[in-house]
JSON list of C-alpha atoms and ligand atoms in Angstrom, two decimals:
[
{"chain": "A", "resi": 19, "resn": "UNK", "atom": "CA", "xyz": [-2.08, -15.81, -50.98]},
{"chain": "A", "resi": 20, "resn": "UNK", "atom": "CA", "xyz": [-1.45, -12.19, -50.87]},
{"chain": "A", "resi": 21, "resn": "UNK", "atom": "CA", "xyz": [1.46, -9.40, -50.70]},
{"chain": "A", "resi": 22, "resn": "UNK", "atom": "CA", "xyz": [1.36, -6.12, -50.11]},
{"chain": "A", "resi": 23, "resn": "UNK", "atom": "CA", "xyz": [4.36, -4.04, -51.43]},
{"chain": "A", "resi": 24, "resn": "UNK", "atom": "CA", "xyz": [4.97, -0.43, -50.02]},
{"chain": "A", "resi": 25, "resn": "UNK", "atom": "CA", "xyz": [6.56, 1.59, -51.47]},
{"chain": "A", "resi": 26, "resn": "UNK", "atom": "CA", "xyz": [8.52, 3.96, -49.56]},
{"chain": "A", "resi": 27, "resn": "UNK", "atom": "CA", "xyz": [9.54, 8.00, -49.34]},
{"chain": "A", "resi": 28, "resn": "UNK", "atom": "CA", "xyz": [13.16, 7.14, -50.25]},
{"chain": "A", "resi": 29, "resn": "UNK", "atom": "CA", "xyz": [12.27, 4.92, -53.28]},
{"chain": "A", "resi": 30, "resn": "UNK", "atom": "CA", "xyz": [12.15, 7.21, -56.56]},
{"chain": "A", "resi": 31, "resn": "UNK", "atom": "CA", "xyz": [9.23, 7.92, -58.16]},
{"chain": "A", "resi": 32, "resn": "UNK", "atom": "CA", "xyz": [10.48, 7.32, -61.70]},
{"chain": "A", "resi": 33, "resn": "UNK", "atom": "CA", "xyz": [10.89, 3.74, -60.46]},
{"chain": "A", "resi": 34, "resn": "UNK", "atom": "CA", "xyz": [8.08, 3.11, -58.48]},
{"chain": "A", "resi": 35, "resn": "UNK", "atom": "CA", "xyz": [6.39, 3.79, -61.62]},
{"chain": "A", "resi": 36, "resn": "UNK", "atom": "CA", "xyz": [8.55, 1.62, -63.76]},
{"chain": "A", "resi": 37, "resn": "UNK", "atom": "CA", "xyz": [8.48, -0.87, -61.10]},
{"chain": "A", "resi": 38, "resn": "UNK", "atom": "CA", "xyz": [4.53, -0.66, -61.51]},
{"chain": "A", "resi": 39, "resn": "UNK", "atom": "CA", "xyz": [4.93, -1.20, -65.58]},
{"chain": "A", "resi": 40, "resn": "UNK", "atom": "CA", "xyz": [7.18, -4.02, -65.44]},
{"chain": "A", "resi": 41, "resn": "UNK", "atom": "CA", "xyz": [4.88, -6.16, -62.79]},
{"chain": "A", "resi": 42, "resn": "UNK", "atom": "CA", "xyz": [2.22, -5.52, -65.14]},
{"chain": "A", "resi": 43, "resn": "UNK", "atom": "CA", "xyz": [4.18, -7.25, -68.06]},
{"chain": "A", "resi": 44, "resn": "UNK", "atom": "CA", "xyz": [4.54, -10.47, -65.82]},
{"chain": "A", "resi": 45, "resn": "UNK", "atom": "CA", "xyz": [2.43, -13.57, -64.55]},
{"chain": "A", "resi": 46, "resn": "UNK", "atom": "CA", "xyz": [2.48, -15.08, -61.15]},
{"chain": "A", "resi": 47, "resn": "UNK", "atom": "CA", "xyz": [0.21, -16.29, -58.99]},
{"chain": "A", "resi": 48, "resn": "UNK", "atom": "CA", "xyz": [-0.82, -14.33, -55.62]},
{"chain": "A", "resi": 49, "resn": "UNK", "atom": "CA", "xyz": [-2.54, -11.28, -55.26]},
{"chain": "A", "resi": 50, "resn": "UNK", "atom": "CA", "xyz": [-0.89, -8.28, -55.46]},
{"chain": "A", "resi": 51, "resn": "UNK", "atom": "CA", "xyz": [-1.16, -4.91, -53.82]},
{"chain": "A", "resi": 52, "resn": "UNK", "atom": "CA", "xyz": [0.92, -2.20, -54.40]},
{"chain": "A", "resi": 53, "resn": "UNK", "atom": "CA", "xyz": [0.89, 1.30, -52.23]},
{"chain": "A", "resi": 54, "resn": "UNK", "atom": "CA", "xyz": [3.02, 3.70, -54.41]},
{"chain": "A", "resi": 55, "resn": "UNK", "atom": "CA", "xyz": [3.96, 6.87, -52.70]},
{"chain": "A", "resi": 56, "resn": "UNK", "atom": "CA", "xyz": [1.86, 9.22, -54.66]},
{"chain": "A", "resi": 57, "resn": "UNK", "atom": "CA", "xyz": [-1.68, 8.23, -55.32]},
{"chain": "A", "resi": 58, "resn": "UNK", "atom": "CA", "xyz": [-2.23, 6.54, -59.25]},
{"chain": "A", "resi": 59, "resn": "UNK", "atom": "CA", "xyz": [-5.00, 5.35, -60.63]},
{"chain": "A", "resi": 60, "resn": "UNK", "atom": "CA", "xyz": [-5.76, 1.59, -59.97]},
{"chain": "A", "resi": 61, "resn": "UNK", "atom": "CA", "xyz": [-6.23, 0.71, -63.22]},
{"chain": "A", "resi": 62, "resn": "UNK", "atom": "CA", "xyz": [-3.49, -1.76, -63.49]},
{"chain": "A", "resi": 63, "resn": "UNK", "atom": "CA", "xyz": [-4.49, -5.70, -64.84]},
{"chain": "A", "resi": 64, "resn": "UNK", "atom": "CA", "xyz": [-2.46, -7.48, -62.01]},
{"chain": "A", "resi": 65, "resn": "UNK", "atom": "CA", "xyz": [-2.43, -5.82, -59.20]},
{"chain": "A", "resi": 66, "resn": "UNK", "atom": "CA", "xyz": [-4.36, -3.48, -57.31]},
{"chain": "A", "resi": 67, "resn": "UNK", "atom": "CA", "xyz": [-3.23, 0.14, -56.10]},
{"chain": "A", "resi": 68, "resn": "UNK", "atom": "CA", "xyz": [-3.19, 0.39, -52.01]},
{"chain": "A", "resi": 69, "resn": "UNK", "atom": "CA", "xyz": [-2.72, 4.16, -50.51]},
{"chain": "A", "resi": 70, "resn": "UNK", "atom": "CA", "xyz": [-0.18, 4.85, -48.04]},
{"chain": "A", "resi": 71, "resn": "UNK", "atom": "CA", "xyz": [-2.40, 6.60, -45.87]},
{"chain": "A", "resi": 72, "resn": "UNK", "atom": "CA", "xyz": [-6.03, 7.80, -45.63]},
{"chain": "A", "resi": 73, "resn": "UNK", "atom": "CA", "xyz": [-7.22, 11.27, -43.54]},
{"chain": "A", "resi": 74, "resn": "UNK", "atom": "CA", "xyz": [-9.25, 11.38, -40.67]},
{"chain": "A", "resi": 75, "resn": "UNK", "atom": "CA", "xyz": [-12.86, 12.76, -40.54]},
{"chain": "A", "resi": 76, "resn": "UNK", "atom": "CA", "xyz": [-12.37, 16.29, -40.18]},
{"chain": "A", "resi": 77, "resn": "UNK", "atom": "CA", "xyz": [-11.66, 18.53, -43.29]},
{"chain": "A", "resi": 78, "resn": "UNK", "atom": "CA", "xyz": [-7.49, 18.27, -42.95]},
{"chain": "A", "resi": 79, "resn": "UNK", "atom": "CA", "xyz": [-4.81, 19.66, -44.98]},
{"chain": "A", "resi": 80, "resn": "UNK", "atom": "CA", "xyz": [-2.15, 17.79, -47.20]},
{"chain": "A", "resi": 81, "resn": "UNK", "atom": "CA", "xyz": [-3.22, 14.41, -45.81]},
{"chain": "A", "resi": 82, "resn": "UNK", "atom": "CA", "xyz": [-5.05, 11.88, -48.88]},
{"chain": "A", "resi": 83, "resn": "UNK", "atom": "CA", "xyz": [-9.15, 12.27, -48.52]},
{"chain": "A", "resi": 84, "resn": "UNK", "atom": "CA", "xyz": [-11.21, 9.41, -49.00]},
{"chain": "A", "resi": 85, "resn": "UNK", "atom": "CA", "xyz": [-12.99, 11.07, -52.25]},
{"chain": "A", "resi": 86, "resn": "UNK", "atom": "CA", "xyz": [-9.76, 10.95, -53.91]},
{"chain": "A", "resi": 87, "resn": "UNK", "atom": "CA", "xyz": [-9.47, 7.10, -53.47]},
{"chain": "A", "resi": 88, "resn": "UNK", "atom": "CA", "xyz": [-13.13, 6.94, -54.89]},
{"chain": "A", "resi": 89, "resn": "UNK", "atom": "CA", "xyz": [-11.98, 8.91, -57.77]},
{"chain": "A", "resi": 90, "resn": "UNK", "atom": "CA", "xyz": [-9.07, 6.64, -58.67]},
{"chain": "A", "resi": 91, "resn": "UNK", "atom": "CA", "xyz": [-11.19, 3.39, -57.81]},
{"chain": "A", "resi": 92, "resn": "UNK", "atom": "CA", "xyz": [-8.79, 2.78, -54.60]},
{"chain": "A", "resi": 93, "resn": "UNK", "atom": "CA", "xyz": [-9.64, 0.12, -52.51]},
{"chain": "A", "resi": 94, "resn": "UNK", "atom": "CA", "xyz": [-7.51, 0.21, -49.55]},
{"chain": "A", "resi": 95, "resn": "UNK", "atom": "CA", "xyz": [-5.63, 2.10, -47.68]},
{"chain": "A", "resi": 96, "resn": "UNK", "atom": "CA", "xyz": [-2.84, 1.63, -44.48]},
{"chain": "A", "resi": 97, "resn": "UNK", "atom": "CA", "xyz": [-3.98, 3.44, -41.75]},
{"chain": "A", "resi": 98, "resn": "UNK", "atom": "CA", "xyz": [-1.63, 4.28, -39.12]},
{"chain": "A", "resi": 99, "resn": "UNK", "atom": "CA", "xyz": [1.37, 2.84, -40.64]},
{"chain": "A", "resi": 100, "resn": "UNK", "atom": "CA", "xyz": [4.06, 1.74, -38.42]},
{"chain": "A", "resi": 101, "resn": "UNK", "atom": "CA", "xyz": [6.48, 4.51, -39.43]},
{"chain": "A", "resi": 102, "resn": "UNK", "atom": "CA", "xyz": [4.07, 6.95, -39.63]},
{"chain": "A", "resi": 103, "resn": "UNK", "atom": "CA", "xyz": [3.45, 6.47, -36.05]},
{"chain": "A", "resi": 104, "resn": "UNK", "atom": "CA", "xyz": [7.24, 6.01, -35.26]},
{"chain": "A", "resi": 105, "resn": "UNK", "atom": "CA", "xyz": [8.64, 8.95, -37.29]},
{"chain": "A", "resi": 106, "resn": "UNK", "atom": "CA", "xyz": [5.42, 11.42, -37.55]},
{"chain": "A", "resi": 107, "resn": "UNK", "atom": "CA", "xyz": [4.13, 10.67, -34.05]},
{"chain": "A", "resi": 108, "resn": "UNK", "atom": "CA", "xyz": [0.77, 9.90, -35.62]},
{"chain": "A", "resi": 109, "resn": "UNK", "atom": "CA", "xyz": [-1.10, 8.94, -32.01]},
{"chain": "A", "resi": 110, "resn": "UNK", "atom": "CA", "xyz": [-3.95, 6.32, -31.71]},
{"chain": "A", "resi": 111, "resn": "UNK", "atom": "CA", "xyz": [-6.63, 8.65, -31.78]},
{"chain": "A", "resi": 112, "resn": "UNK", "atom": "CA", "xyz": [-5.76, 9.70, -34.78]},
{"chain": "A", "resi": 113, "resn": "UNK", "atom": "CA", "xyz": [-5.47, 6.92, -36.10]},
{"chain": "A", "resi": 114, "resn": "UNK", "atom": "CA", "xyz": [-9.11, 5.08, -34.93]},
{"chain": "A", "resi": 115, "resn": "UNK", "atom": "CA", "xyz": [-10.29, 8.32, -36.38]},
{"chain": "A", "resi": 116, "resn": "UNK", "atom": "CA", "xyz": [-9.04, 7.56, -39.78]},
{"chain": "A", "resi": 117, "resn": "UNK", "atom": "CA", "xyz": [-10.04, 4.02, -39.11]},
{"chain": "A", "resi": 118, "resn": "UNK", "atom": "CA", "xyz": [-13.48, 5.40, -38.64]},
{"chain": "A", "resi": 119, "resn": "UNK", "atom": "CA", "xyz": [-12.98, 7.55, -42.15]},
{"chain": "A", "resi": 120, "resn": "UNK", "atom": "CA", "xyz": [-11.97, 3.85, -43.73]},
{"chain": "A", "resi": 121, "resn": "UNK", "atom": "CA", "xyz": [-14.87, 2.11, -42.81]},
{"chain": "A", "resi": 122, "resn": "UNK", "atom": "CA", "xyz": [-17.79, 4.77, -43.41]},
{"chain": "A", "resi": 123, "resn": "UNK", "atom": "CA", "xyz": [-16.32, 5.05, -46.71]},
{"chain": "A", "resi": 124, "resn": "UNK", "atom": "CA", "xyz": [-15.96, 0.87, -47.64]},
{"chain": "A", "resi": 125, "resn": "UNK", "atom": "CA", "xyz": [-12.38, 1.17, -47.53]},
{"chain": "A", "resi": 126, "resn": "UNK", "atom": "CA", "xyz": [-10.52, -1.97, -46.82]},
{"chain": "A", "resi": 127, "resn": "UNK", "atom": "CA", "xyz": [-7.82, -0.72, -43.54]},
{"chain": "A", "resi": 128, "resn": "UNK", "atom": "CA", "xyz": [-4.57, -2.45, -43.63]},
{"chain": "A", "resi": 129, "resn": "UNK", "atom": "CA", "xyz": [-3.82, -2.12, -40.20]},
{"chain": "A", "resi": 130, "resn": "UNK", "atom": "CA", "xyz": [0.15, -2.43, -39.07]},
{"chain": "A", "resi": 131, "resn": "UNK", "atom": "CA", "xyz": [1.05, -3.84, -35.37]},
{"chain": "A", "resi": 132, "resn": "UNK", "atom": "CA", "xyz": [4.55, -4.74, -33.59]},
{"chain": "A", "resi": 133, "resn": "UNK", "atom": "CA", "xyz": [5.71, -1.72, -32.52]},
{"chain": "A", "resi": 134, "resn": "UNK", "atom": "CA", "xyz": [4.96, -2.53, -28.92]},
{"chain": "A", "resi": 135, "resn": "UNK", "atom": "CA", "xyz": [7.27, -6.35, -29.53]},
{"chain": "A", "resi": 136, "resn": "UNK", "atom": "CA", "xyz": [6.74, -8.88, -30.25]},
{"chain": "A", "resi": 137, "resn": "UNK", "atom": "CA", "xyz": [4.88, -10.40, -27.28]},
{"chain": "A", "resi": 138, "resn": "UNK", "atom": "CA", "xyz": [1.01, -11.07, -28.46]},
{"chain": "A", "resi": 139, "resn": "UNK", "atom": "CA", "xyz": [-0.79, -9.42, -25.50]},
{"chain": "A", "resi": 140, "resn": "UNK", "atom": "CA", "xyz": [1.16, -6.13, -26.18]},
{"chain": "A", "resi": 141, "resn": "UNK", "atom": "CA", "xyz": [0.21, -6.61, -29.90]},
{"chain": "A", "resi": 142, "resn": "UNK", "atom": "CA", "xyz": [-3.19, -6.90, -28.64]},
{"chain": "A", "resi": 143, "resn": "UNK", "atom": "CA", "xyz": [-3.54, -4.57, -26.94]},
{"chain": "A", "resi": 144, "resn": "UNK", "atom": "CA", "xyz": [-1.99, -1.86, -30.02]},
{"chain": "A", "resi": 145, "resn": "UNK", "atom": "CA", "xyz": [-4.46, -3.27, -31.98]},
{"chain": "A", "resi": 146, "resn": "UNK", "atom": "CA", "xyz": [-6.80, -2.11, -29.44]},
{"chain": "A", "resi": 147, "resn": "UNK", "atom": "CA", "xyz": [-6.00, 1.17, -29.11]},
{"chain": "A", "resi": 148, "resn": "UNK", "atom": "CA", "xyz": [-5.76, 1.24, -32.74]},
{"chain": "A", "resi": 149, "resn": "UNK", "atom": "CA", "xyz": [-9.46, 0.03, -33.03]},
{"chain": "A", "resi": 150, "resn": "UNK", "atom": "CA", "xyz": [-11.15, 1.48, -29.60]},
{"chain": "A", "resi": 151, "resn": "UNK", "atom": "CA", "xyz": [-14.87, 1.07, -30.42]},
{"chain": "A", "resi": 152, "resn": "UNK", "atom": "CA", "xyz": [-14.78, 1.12, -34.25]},
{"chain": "A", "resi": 153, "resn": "UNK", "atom": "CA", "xyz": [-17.19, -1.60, -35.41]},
{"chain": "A", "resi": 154, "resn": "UNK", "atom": "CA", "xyz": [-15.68, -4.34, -37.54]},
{"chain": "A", "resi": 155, "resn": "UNK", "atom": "CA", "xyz": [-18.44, -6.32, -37.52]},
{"chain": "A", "resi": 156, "resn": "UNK", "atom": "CA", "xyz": [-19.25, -7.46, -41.32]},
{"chain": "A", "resi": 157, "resn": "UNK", "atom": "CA", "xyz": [-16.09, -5.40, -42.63]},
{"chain": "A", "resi": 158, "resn": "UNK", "atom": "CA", "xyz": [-12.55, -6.08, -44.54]},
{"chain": "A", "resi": 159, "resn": "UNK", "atom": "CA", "xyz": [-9.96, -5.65, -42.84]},
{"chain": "A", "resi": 160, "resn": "UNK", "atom": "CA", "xyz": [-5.86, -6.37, -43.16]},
{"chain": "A", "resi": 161, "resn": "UNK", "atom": "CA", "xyz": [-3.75, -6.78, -40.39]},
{"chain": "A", "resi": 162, "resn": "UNK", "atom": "CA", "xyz": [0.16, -7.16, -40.51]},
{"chain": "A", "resi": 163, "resn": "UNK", "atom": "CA", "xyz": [2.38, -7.82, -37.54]},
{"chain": "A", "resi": 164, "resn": "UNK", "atom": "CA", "xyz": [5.35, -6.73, -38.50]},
{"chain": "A", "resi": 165, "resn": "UNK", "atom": "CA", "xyz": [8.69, -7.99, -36.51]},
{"chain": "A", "resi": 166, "resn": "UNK", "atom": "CA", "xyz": [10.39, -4.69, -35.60]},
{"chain": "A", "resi": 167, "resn": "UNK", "atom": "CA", "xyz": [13.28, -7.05, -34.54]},
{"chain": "A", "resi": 168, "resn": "UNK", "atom": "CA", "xyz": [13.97, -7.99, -37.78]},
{"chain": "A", "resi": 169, "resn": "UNK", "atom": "CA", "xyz": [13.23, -4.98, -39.37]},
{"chain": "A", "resi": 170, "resn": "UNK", "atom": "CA", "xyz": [16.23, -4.03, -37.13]},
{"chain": "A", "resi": 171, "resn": "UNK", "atom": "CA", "xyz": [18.35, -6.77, -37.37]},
{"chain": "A", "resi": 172, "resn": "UNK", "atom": "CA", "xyz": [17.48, -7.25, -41.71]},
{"chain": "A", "resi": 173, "resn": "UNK", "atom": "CA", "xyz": [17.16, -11.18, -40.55]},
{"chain": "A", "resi": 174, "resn": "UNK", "atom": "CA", "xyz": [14.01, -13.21, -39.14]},
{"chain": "A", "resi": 175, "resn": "UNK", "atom": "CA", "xyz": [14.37, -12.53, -35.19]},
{"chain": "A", "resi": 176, "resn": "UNK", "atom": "CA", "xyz": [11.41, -14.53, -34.46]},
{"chain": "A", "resi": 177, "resn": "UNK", "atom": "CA", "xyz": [11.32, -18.54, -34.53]},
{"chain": "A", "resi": 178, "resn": "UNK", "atom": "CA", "xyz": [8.56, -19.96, -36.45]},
{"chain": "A", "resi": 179, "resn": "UNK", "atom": "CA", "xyz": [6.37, -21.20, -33.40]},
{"chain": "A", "resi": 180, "resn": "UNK", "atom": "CA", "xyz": [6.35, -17.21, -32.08]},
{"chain": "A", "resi": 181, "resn": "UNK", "atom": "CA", "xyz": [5.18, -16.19, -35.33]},
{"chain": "A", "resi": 182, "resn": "UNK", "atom": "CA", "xyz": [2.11, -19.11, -35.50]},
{"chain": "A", "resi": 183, "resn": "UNK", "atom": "CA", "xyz": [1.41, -17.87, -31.56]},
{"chain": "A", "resi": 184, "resn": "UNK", "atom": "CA", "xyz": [0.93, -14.03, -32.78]},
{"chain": "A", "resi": 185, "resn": "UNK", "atom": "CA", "xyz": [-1.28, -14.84, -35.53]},
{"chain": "A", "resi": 186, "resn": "UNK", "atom": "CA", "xyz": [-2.95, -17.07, -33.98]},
{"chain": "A", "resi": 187, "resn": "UNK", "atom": "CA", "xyz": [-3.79, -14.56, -30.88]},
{"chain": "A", "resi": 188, "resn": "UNK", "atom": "CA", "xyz": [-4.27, -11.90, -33.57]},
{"chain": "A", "resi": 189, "resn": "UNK", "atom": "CA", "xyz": [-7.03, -14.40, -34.99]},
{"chain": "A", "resi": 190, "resn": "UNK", "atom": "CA", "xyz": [-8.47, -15.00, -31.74]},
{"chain": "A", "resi": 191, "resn": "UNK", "atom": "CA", "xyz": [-8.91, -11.38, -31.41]},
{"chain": "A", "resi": 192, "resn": "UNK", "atom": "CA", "xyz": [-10.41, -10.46, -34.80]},
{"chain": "A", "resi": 193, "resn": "UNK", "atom": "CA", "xyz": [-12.66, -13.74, -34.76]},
{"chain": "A", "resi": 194, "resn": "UNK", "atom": "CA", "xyz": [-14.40, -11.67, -31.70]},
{"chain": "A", "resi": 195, "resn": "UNK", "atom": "CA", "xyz": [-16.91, -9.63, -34.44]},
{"chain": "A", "resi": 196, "resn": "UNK", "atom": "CA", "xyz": [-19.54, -10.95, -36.01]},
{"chain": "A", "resi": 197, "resn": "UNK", "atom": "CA", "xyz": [-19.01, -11.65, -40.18]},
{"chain": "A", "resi": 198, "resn": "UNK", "atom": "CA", "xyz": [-15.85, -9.82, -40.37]},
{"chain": "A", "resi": 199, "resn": "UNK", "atom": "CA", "xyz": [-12.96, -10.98, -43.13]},
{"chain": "A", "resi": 200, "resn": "UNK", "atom": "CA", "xyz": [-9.50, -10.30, -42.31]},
{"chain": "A", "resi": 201, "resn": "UNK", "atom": "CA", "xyz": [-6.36, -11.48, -44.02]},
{"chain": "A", "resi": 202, "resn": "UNK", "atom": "CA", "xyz": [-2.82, -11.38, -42.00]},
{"chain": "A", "resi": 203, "resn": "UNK", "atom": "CA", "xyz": [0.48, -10.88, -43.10]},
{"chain": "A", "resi": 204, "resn": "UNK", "atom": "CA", "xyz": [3.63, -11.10, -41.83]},
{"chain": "A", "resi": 205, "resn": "UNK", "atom": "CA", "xyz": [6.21, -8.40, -42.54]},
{"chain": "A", "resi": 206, "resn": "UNK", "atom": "CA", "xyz": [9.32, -6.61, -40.64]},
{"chain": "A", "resi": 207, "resn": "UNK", "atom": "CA", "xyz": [12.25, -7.85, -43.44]},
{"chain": "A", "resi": 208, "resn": "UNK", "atom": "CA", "xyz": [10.25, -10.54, -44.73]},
{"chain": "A", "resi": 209, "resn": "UNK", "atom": "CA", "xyz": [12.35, -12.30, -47.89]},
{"chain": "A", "resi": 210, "resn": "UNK", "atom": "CA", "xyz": [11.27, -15.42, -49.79]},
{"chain": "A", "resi": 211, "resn": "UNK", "atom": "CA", "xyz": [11.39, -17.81, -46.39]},
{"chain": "A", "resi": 212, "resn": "UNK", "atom": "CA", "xyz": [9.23, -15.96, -44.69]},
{"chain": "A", "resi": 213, "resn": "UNK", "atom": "CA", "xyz": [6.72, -15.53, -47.63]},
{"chain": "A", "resi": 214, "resn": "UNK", "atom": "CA", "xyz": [6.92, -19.57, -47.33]},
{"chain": "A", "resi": 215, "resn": "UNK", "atom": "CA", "xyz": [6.47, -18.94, -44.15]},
{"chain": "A", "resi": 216, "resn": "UNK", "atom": "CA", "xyz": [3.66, -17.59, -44.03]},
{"chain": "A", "resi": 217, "resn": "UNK", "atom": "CA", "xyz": [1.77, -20.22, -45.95]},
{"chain": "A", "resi": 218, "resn": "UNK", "atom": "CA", "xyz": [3.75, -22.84, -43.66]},
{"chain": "A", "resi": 219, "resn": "UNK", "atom": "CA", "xyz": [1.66, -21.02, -40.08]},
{"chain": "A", "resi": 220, "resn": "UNK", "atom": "CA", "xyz": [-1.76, -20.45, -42.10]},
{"chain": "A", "resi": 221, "resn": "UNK", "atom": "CA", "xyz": [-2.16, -16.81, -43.05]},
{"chain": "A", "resi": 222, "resn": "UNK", "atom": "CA", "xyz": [-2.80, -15.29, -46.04]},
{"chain": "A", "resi": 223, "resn": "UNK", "atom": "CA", "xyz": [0.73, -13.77, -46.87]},
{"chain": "A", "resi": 224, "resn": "UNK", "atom": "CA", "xyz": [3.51, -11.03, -46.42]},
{"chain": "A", "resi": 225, "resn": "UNK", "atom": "CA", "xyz": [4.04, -6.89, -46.10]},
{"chain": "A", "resi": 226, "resn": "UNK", "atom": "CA", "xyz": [7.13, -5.80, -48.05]},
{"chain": "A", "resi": 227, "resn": "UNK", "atom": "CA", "xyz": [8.70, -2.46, -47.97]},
{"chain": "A", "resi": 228, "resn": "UNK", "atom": "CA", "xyz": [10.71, -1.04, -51.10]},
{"chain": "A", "resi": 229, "resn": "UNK", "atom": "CA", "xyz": [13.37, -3.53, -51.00]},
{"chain": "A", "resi": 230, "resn": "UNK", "atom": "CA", "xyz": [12.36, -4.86, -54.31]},
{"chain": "A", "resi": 231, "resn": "UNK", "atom": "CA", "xyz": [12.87, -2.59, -56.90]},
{"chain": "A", "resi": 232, "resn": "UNK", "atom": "CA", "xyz": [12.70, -5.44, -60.07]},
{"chain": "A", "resi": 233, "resn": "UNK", "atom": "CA", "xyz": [10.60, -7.64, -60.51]},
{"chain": "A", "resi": 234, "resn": "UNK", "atom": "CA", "xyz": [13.73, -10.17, -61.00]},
{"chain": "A", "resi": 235, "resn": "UNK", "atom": "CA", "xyz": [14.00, -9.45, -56.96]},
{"chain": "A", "resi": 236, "resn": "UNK", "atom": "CA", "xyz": [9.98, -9.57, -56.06]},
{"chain": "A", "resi": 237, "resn": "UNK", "atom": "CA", "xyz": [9.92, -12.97, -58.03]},
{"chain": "A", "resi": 238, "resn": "UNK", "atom": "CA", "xyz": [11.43, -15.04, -55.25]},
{"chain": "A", "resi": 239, "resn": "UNK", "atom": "CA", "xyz": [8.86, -13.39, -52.74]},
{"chain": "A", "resi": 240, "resn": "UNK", "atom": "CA", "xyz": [5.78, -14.15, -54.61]},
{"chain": "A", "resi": 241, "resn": "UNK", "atom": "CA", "xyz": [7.49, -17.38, -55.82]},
{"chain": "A", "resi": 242, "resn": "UNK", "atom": "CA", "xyz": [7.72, -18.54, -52.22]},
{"chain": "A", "resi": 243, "resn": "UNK", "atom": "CA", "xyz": [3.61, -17.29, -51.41]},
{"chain": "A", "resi": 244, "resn": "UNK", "atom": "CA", "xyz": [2.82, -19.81, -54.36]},
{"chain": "A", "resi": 245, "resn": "UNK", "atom": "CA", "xyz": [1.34, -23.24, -54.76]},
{"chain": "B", "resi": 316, "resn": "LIG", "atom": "O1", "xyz": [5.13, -1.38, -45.25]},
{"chain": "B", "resi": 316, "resn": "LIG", "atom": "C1", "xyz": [6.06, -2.20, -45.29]},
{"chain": "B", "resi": 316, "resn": "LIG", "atom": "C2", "xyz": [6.69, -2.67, -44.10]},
{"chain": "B", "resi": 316, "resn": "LIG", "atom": "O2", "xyz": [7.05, -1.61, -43.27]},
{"chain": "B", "resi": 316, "resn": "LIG", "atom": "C3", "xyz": [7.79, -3.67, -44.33]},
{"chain": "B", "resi": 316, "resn": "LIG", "atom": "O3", "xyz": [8.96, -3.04, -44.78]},
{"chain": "B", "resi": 316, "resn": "LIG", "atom": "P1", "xyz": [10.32, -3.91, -44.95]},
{"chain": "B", "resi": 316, "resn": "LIG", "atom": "O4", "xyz": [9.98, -5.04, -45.89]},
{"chain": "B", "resi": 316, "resn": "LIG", "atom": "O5", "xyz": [11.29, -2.96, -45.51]},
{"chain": "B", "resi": 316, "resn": "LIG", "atom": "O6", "xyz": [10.65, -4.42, -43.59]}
]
């Protein structure tokens, strides 16, 4: 199983970075990725650095270029992010363009979708828009679908069944290329139910924000994602 922990603009960097040195002192048993909000080496023994963001094509300004992850041996990045296209207005060309910068480059995307709701033809159809004609065939790829309900509401707004019918559609969708891997996750408030959750309906595991500033408070999460 697998979780993917973002940190966020609001969350200090001081403990982002102490949050980084205590997960490193512990043991547990799913993967672990961590986007921090400034880029830092992935050179940690437990988990694996993600970056927040990744630029598009052209030669840009202030945004993360790919030859930066390269240099600090970064794997994956989110492109389009759900807030960044709620509070930046980052539009879906832009983002199939950095899509396009991911997967010339080998980076895994971690694609976000739910901001349309939670109905699975709308979440389609984002992911769509998201993807246009990028070729996935024979590439990683992450997708959350993240409840924007319950991001709302800080409670699961979905009931269990919905959740299995989005993932599966998402599935449906993504099994349409040739040799691709993928790996869902659930997020939108996810706490340690959900992260059962997830293993309950089949995917691979959850997308956290910076709730979890301990690891005494991530335990539960990754507790709940294991065996
Ligand atoms: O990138 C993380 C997601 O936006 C989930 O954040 P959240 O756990 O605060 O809902």
């Amino acid at each position: 199983m697998l979780c993917v922990m973002n940190f966020k603009t609001k969350m200090p960097i001081k403990s982002q970075l102490k949050m980084m040195k205590e997960i490193e002192q512990n043991q547990f048993q799913p993967r672990l990725l961590v986007a921090p909000s400034i880029l830092e080496p992935n050179h940690y023994s437990n988990f694996e650095i993600v970056s927040q963001d990744l630029t598009t094509k052209a030669r840009t300004v202030g945004e993360i270029p790919d030859n930066a992850l390269k240099y600090y041996g970064i794997k994956y990045a989110f492109i389009g992010h759900i807030e960044r296209r709620t509070m930046l207005k980052e539009d879906y060309d832009v983002i199939n363009n950095k899509l396009q910068n991911a997967i010339r480059n080998g980076i895994t995307p971690i694609i976000t979708v739910g901001l349309s709701g939670d109905q699975p033809s709308k979440i389609i159809n984002e992911f769509n828009q998201i993807v246009q004609k990028v070729d996935l065939n024979h590439h990683k790829i992450i997708v959350a679908w993240e409840s924007m309900a319950s991001d709302k509401a800080g409670k699961q707004m979905y009931t269990n069944p919905e959740a299995k019918n989005i993932f599966s559609t998402i599935r449906k969708r993504l099994d349409q290329y040739n040799g691709i891997q993928y790996q869902l996750l659930l997020g939108g408030h996810v706490e340690a139910d959900e992260a059962k959750l997830s293993k309950e309906i089949g995917i691979d595991g959850v997308l956290i924000g910076d709730r979890f500033r301990t690891f005494a408070s991530l335990k539960p999460i990754l507790d709940g994602l294991s065996d």
